[in-house]
């Protein structure tokens, strides 16, 4: 009831070429709370990329909207949208990056950091470290001067060029970036453990066999929690998570691989260590802050 509406009279387009729960809800609620109107443009609801290029779409939407969110495929697409629309464009997720998630993650870390500043924190990301979450967490940690450990099979480390860029940033910020295949070494002393699904949106079903074989040693379970040596360690996940067999895909995976949890076990996900729902809520607060900062009256 005390919220000041700083986006009154603003019109915002939400382009979703990939499905979404948290990102869409966060943008919509944040916009409505601040007095803005939104138009949802879903995967089948427009001519984008079929009959009309993103360059042309950007110039049309920029005439009608004050800001545009894009969730979809290549990073080059959202950058083209930003280059030609003439209005603020927010990246709701691409194949390469997921920046609004990182803002929520770092806010959540501040809330649960037991008085530590971000640059005093250490966290490990386990699993597929070359996906958009691994990339984005590494960039964010480098910029904020954090101690990040990417704990993954070497074939799933981020691209060397991005690692080099982040290491150059780290020289200025005091960040520490470690890439390791050793779970025990990677998680020791961490304040937070983070993971994501082993197969990302848009990847083929055939990827599951390879990923389960390679990634199972990097599952976040109670043994890994104990290996941190930190009784106050917290578990994070951008969601959705495969932690049980209560979804249709979860059932298929559990039956095929005889595993009820994949990247994280049920006992960790539902434990006092888990802060995943605080993290999910913070998507809305941080997205609201970004929209107000870039578009607010």
Tab-separated table of C-alpha atoms in Angstrom, residues 103-261:
chain	number	residue	atom	x	y	z
A	103	UNK	CA	20.388	-9.808	-9.701
A	104	UNK	CA	17.852	-11.886	-7.749
A	105	UNK	CA	20.582	-14.340	-6.732
A	106	UNK	CA	22.869	-11.649	-5.367
A	107	UNK	CA	20.027	-9.966	-3.461
A	108	UNK	CA	19.205	-13.366	-1.946
A	109	UNK	CA	22.851	-13.880	-0.995
A	110	UNK	CA	22.890	-10.497	0.724
A	111	UNK	CA	19.749	-11.435	2.672
A	112	UNK	CA	21.221	-14.772	3.797
A	113	UNK	CA	24.898	-13.823	3.979
A	114	UNK	CA	25.016	-13.462	7.765
A	115	UNK	CA	26.322	-9.900	7.573
A	116	UNK	CA	28.899	-10.502	4.830
A	117	UNK	CA	29.146	-8.200	1.824
A	118	UNK	CA	29.102	-9.835	-1.621
A	119	UNK	CA	32.861	-9.395	-2.061
A	120	UNK	CA	33.393	-11.367	1.160
A	121	UNK	CA	31.346	-14.354	-0.015
A	122	UNK	CA	32.377	-17.621	-1.642
A	123	UNK	CA	30.009	-19.810	-3.638
A	124	UNK	CA	30.192	-22.877	-5.839
A	125	UNK	CA	28.174	-23.558	-8.963
A	126	UNK	CA	27.939	-27.295	-9.678
A	127	UNK	CA	26.875	-29.008	-12.904
A	128	UNK	CA	26.659	-27.565	-16.409
A	129	UNK	CA	28.909	-24.518	-16.027
A	130	UNK	CA	28.863	-23.622	-19.723
A	131	UNK	CA	25.128	-22.822	-19.765
A	132	UNK	CA	23.572	-19.369	-19.375
A	133	UNK	CA	23.557	-19.648	-15.578
A	134	UNK	CA	27.203	-20.680	-15.339
A	135	UNK	CA	28.154	-17.841	-17.676
A	136	UNK	CA	26.074	-15.226	-15.891
A	137	UNK	CA	27.115	-16.199	-12.374
A	138	UNK	CA	30.767	-16.023	-13.419
A	139	UNK	CA	30.327	-12.559	-14.966
A	140	UNK	CA	28.367	-11.315	-11.956
A	141	UNK	CA	30.848	-12.714	-9.446
A	142	UNK	CA	33.760	-11.177	-11.357
A	143	UNK	CA	32.112	-7.754	-11.336
A	144	UNK	CA	31.204	-7.926	-7.636
A	145	UNK	CA	34.591	-9.173	-6.450
A	146	UNK	CA	33.336	-12.563	-5.251
A	147	UNK	CA	34.994	-15.958	-4.839
A	148	UNK	CA	33.262	-18.252	-7.355
A	149	UNK	CA	34.115	-21.898	-7.953
A	150	UNK	CA	32.725	-23.505	-11.122
A	151	UNK	CA	32.646	-27.198	-10.261
A	152	UNK	CA	31.979	-29.236	-13.400
A	153	UNK	CA	33.388	-31.763	-15.870
A	154	UNK	CA	36.008	-29.974	-17.974
A	155	UNK	CA	33.887	-30.393	-21.123
A	156	UNK	CA	31.211	-28.281	-19.403
A	157	UNK	CA	33.359	-25.341	-18.336
A	158	UNK	CA	32.477	-21.919	-19.822
A	159	UNK	CA	34.083	-20.829	-23.105
A	160	UNK	CA	37.711	-19.816	-22.703
A	161	UNK	CA	37.146	-16.330	-24.126
A	162	UNK	CA	34.496	-15.575	-21.483
A	163	UNK	CA	36.691	-16.983	-18.703
A	164	UNK	CA	39.543	-14.727	-19.858
A	165	UNK	CA	37.251	-11.680	-19.925
A	166	UNK	CA	36.042	-12.454	-16.401
A	167	UNK	CA	39.589	-12.978	-15.141
A	168	UNK	CA	40.512	-9.551	-16.519
A	169	UNK	CA	37.557	-8.025	-14.649
A	170	UNK	CA	38.627	-9.935	-11.530
A	171	UNK	CA	42.024	-8.221	-11.596
A	172	UNK	CA	40.201	-4.917	-11.059
A	173	UNK	CA	37.643	-6.132	-8.490
A	174	UNK	CA	39.599	-8.688	-6.461
A	175	UNK	CA	37.318	-11.537	-7.516
A	176	UNK	CA	38.608	-15.102	-7.477
A	177	UNK	CA	37.508	-17.450	-10.265
A	178	UNK	CA	38.246	-21.160	-9.921
A	179	UNK	CA	37.372	-23.893	-12.417
A	180	UNK	CA	37.683	-27.415	-11.042
A	181	UNK	CA	36.422	-30.964	-11.549
A	182	UNK	CA	36.954	-31.743	-7.859
A	183	UNK	CA	33.732	-31.367	-5.852
A	184	UNK	CA	35.284	-31.605	-2.386
A	185	UNK	CA	37.930	-29.019	-3.255
A	186	UNK	CA	35.427	-26.741	-4.996
A	187	UNK	CA	32.826	-26.523	-2.239
A	188	UNK	CA	35.118	-26.255	0.787
A	189	UNK	CA	34.347	-23.155	2.835
A	190	UNK	CA	31.502	-21.976	0.594
A	191	UNK	CA	28.687	-19.761	1.855
A	192	UNK	CA	26.360	-20.914	-0.940
A	193	UNK	CA	25.957	-23.921	-3.244
A	194	UNK	CA	24.190	-23.309	-6.554
A	195	UNK	CA	23.046	-25.656	-9.290
A	196	UNK	CA	20.750	-25.753	-12.313
A	197	UNK	CA	19.160	-28.416	-14.515
A	198	UNK	CA	21.569	-30.592	-16.455
A	199	UNK	CA	19.692	-30.237	-19.761
A	200	UNK	CA	18.675	-26.702	-20.727
A	201	UNK	CA	15.641	-25.478	-22.685
A	202	UNK	CA	15.965	-26.185	-26.390
A	203	UNK	CA	18.421	-29.079	-26.031
A	204	UNK	CA	17.459	-32.504	-27.377
A	205	UNK	CA	16.123	-35.362	-25.258
A	206	UNK	CA	19.146	-37.373	-26.394
A	207	UNK	CA	21.336	-35.126	-24.235
A	208	UNK	CA	19.955	-36.724	-21.063
A	209	UNK	CA	21.949	-39.981	-21.307
A	210	UNK	CA	25.265	-38.158	-21.627
A	211	UNK	CA	24.449	-35.569	-18.946
A	212	UNK	CA	23.251	-38.014	-16.308
A	213	UNK	CA	26.412	-40.082	-16.751
A	214	UNK	CA	28.715	-37.060	-16.589
A	215	UNK	CA	26.885	-34.910	-14.044
A	216	UNK	CA	25.821	-37.382	-11.350
A	217	UNK	CA	29.098	-36.844	-9.402
A	218	UNK	CA	28.158	-33.132	-9.265
A	219	UNK	CA	24.715	-33.641	-7.732
A	220	UNK	CA	24.075	-31.434	-4.685
A	221	UNK	CA	23.267	-33.870	-1.865
A	222	UNK	CA	23.827	-33.919	1.888
A	223	UNK	CA	27.369	-35.223	1.430
A	224	UNK	CA	28.225	-32.116	-0.606
A	225	UNK	CA	26.545	-29.892	2.012
A	226	UNK	CA	28.790	-31.490	4.659
A	227	UNK	CA	31.893	-31.121	2.469
A	228	UNK	CA	31.554	-27.328	2.652
A	229	UNK	CA	32.434	-27.501	6.346
A	230	UNK	CA	29.988	-24.631	6.852
A	231	UNK	CA	26.943	-25.382	9.044
A	232	UNK	CA	25.321	-22.172	7.754
A	233	UNK	CA	25.756	-22.941	4.028
A	234	UNK	CA	22.701	-22.253	1.874
A	235	UNK	CA	21.455	-23.990	-1.281
A	236	UNK	CA	20.274	-22.054	-4.352
A	237	UNK	CA	18.649	-22.989	-7.677
A	238	UNK	CA	17.110	-20.781	-10.375
A	239	UNK	CA	14.253	-23.312	-10.819
A	240	UNK	CA	12.537	-25.372	-12.081
A	241	UNK	CA	14.435	-28.213	-10.378
A	242	UNK	CA	14.443	-31.988	-10.759
A	243	UNK	CA	14.442	-32.906	-7.059
A	244	UNK	CA	11.720	-35.591	-7.077
A	245	UNK	CA	9.391	-37.519	-9.400
A	246	UNK	CA	6.299	-35.329	-8.934
A	247	UNK	CA	6.285	-33.928	-12.489
A	248	UNK	CA	5.661	-35.796	-15.745
A	249	UNK	CA	9.254	-35.285	-16.915
A	250	UNK	CA	10.517	-36.067	-13.422
A	251	UNK	CA	8.672	-39.392	-13.537
A	252	UNK	CA	10.192	-40.266	-16.927
A	253	UNK	CA	13.695	-39.412	-15.758
A	254	UNK	CA	13.286	-41.248	-12.431
A	255	UNK	CA	12.073	-44.373	-14.222
A	256	UNK	CA	14.787	-44.326	-16.883
A	257	UNK	CA	17.771	-43.579	-14.632
A	258	UNK	CA	16.498	-44.899	-11.287
A	259	UNK	CA	17.091	-41.484	-9.708
A	260	UNK	CA	14.375	-39.481	-7.940
A	261	UNK	CA	16.505	-36.348	-7.783
